[in-house]
XYZ file of C-alpha atoms in Angstrom:
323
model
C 122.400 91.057 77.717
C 119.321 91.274 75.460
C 116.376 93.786 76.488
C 113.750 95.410 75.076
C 113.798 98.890 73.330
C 111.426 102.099 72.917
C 113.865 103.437 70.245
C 110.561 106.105 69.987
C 107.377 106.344 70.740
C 104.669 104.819 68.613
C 102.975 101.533 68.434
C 103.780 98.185 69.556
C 106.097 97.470 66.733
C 108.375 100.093 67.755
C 109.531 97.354 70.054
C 112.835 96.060 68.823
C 115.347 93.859 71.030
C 118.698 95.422 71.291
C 122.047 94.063 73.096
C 123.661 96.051 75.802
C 125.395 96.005 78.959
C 124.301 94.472 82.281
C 123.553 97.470 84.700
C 125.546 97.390 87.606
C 123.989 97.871 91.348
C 124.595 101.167 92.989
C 125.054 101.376 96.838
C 120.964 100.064 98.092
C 120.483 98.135 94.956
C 120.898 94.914 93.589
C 120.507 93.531 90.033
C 118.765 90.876 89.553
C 118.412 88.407 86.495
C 115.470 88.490 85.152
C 113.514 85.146 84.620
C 109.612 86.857 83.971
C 108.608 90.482 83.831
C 105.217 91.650 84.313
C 103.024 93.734 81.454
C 101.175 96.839 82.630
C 98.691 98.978 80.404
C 101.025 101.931 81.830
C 104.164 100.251 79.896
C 101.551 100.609 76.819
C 100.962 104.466 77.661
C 104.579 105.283 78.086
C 105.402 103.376 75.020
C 103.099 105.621 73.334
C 104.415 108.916 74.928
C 100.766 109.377 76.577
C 101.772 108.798 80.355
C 102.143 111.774 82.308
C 106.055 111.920 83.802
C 106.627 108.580 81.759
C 110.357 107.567 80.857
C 111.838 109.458 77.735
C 112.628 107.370 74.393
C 114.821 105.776 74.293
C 114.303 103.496 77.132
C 114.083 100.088 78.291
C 110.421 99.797 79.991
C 108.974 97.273 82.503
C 107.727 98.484 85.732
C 107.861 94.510 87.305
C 110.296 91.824 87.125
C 110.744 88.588 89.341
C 114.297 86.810 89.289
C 117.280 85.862 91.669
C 119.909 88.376 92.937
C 122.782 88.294 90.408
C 124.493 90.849 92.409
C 124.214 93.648 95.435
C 125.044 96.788 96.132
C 126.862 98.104 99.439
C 124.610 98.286 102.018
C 122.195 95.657 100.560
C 121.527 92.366 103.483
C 120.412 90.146 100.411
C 122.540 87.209 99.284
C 123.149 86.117 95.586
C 120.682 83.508 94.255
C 117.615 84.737 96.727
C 114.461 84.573 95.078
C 113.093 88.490 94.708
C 110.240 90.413 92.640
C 110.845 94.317 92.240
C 108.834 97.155 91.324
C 111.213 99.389 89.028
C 110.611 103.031 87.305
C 111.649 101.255 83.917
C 114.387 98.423 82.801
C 111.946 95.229 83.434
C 111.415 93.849 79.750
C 115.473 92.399 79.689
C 117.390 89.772 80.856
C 118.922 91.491 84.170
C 117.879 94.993 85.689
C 118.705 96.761 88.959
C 115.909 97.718 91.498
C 116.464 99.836 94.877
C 116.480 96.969 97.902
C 113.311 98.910 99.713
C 111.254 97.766 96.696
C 112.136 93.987 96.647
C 109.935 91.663 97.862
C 110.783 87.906 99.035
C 108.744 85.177 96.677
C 106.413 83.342 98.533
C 107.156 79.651 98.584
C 105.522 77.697 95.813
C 105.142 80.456 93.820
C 106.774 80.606 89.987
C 108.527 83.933 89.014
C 106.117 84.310 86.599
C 103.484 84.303 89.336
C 105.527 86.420 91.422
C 106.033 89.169 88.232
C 102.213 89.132 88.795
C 101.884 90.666 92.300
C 103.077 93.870 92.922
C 101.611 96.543 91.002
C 98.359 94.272 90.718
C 97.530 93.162 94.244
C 99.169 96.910 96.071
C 97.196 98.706 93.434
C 94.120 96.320 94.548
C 94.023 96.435 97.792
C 94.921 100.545 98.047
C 91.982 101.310 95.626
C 89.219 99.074 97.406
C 90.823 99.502 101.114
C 93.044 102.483 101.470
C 91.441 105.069 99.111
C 87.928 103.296 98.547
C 86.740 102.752 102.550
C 85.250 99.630 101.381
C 83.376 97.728 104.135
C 81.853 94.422 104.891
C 78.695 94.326 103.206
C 79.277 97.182 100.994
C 78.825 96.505 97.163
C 81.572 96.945 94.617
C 81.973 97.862 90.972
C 85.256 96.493 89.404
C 85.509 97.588 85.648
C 88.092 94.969 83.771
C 87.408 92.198 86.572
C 89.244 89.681 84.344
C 92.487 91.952 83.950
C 95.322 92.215 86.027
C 94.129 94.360 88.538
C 90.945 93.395 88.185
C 91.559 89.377 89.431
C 92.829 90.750 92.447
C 90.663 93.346 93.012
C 87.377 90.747 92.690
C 89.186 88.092 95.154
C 89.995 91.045 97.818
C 86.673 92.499 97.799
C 84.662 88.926 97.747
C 86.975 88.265 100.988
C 86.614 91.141 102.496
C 82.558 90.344 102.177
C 81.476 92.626 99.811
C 79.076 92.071 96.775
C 81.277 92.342 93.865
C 80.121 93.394 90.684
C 81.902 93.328 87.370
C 83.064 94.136 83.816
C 84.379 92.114 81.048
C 84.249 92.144 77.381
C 83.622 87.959 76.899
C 82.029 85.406 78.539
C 85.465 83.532 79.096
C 86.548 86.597 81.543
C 83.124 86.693 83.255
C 83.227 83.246 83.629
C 87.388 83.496 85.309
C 85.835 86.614 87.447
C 83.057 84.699 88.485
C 85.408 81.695 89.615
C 87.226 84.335 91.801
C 84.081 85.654 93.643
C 82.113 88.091 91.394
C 78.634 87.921 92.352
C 77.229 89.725 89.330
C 79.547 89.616 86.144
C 78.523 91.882 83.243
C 79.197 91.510 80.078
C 79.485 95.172 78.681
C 79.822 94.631 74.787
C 75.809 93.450 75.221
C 74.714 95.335 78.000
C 74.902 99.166 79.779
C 76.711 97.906 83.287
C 74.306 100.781 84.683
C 70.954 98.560 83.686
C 71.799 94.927 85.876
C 73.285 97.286 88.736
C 70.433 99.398 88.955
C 68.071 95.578 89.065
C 70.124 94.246 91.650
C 70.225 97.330 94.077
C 66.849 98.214 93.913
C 67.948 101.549 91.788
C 70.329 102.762 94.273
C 73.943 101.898 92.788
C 77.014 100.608 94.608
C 79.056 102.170 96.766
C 82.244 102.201 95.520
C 83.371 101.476 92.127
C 87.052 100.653 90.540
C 87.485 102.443 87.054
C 90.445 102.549 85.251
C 89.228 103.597 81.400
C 88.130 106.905 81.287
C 85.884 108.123 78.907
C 82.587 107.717 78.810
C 83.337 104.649 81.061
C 84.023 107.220 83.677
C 80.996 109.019 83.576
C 78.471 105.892 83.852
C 80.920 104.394 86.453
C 79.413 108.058 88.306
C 75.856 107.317 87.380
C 75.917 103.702 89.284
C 77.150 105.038 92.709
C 74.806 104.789 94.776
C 74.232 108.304 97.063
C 77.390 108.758 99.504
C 78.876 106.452 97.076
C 82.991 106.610 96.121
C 84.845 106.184 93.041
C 88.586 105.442 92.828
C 90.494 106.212 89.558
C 93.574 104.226 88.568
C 94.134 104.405 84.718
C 93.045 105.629 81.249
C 93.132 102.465 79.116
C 90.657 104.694 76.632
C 93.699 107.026 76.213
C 90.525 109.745 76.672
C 90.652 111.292 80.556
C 87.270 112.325 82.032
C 85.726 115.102 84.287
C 83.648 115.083 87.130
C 81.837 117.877 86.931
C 81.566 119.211 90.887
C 77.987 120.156 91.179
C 76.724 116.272 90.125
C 79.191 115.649 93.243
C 77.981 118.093 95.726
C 73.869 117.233 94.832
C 74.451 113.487 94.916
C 76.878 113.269 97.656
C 79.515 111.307 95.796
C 83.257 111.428 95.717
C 86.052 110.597 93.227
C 89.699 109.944 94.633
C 92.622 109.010 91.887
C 95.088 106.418 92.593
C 98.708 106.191 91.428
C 100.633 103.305 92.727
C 104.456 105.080 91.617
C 103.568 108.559 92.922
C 101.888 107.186 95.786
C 104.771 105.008 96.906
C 107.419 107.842 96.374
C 105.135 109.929 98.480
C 104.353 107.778 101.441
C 105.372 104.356 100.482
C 104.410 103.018 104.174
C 100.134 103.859 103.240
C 101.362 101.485 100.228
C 103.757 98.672 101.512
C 101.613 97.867 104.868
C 99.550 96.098 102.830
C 102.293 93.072 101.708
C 102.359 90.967 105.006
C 99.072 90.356 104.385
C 99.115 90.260 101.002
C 101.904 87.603 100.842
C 100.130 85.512 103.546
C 97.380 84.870 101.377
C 99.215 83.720 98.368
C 101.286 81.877 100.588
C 98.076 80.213 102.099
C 96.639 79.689 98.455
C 93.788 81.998 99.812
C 94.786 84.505 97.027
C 95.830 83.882 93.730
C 98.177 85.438 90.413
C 96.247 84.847 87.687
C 98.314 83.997 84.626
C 96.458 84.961 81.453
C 99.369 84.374 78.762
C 103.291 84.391 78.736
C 105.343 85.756 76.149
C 109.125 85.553 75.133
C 111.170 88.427 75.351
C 111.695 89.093 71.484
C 107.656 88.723 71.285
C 107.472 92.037 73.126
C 105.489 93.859 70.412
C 103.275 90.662 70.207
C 102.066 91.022 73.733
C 101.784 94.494 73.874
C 99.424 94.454 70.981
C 97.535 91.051 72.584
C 96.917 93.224 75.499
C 95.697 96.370 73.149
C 93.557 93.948 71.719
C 91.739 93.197 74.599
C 92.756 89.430 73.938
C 93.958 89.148 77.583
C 92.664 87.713 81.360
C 94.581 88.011 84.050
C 98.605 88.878 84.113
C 100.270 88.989 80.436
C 104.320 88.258 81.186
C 107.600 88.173 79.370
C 109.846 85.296 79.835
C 113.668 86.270 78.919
């Protein structure tokens, strides 16, 4: 089969397709061949040897593929052919990969693989940083940064159901006008304007009370400065590649809290806080009430080329591979 290489780590043209052999299932997997594999910003980290605990070169990354089982395991109540998307540590960017059965889930009718290489680490990471870890509430406000990326469209259509006021970030006017379409009240275009300034307007000075960062950096620390008093902050990422501090006495004087979010750790740790949340999850794409937003698909070989789209900041929505 052909897959995708981290021979070492570097840049995205350190991607190079190689040929090896299919993986075969052990007892509680299943392999499945591979017809679209989701692109994370933490594939982008590993590849650069910048994620803490991340895979060691050389490897084969992708952390989401969507396919049919090509083959199961003993143990494994799944028939050949069924229609799956798996979370995986690595192995995603090839053309067949095996995935423990207890991380499979069933494709929703209707929806394409690529779609369906879309949902997991997007809509779980979603819905445990805004429900789970973030408290947030029916007519609580909400700052998503990167509301047009990948956990960012699901994050804005969650928190606009849920009946929250959703603020949000975005570099272009394309991506505030896609978050917008999905629900966010107050898009903010951040390459013209401090976020901090149009929250402040809109909130009478008080800030929002609970905010979605995933960059780091300075980013972080102005994320801080528009929670509102008893406010919350959830931390999922470090696109910046530059972590942040909260320094503890800003906390204790202005009553605000900071929580971090890791979607691997936490499901290794208690996957049930994590997994409860895909009945309902599924029923709204099923419905159409949610939506996988597909910014821009990629073939396999163009690995390197969608990393570096990505790094760019060139994408909206979900970026996949197609083998």
């Amino acid at each position: 089969m052909r897959a995708i290489e981290v021979p070492t780590y570097g840049e995205s043209d350190t991607l190079e397709v190689v040929d090896s052999e299919k993986p075969d299932p052990e007892p509680g997997e299943v392999r499945i061949e591979i017809e679209a594999a989701g692109i994370n910003f933490a594939d982008i980290m590993q590849r650069r040897g910048a994620y803490p605990g991340g895979p060691d070169a050389p490897y084969t990354p992708g952390m989401e593929a969507a396919g049919t089982v090509d083959e199961t395991g003993k143990g494994v109540d799944l028939e050949e052919g069924d229609r799956v998307v798996a979370m995986l540590n690595t192995g995603g960017y090839a053309e067949y990969a095996t995935a423990n059965a207890q991380m499979l889930f069933p494709i929703p009718d209707g929806m394409s693989f690529e779609e369906a290489a879309g949902f997991p680490v997007q809509f779980l990471t979603a819905h445990a940083c805004l429900f789970e870890w973030g408290g947030l509430a029916e007519g609580e406000s909400v700052l998503i940064q990167a509301a047009a990326g990948g956990v960012g469209t699901a994050a804005v259509q969650l928190a606009a159901q849920a009946g929250a006021e959703v603020f949000g970030t975005a570099s272009t006017q394309e991506k505030l006008d896609l978050a917008a379409e999905l629900g966010c009240d107050h898009p903010i275009q951040y390459t013209e304007v401090d976020f901090r300034e149009p929250i402040a307007e809109e909130t009478d000075g008080e800030g929002v009370d609970l905010v979605l960062e995933s960059v780091g950096d300075d980013v972080f620390d102005r994320s801080l400065d528009a929670l509102a008093h008893f406010g919350r902050l959830v931390t999922y990422g470090v696109a910046s590649g530059v972590p942040a501090e909260a320094e503890n006495r800003r906390l204790l004087f202005e009553n605000k809290s900071v929580s971090g979010f890791h979607l691997g750790q936490a499901s290794v740790h208690d996957p049930s806080k994590i997994m409860k949340a895909v009945p309902e999850l599924t029923e709204g794409l099923t419905s159409g009430d949610l939506e996988v937003i597909v910014g821009e698909s990629f073939a396999l070989e163009d690995a390197a080329e969608a990393h570096q789209y990505i790094e760019d900041r060139k994408s909206s929505g979900k970026v996949v591979l197609k083998p």
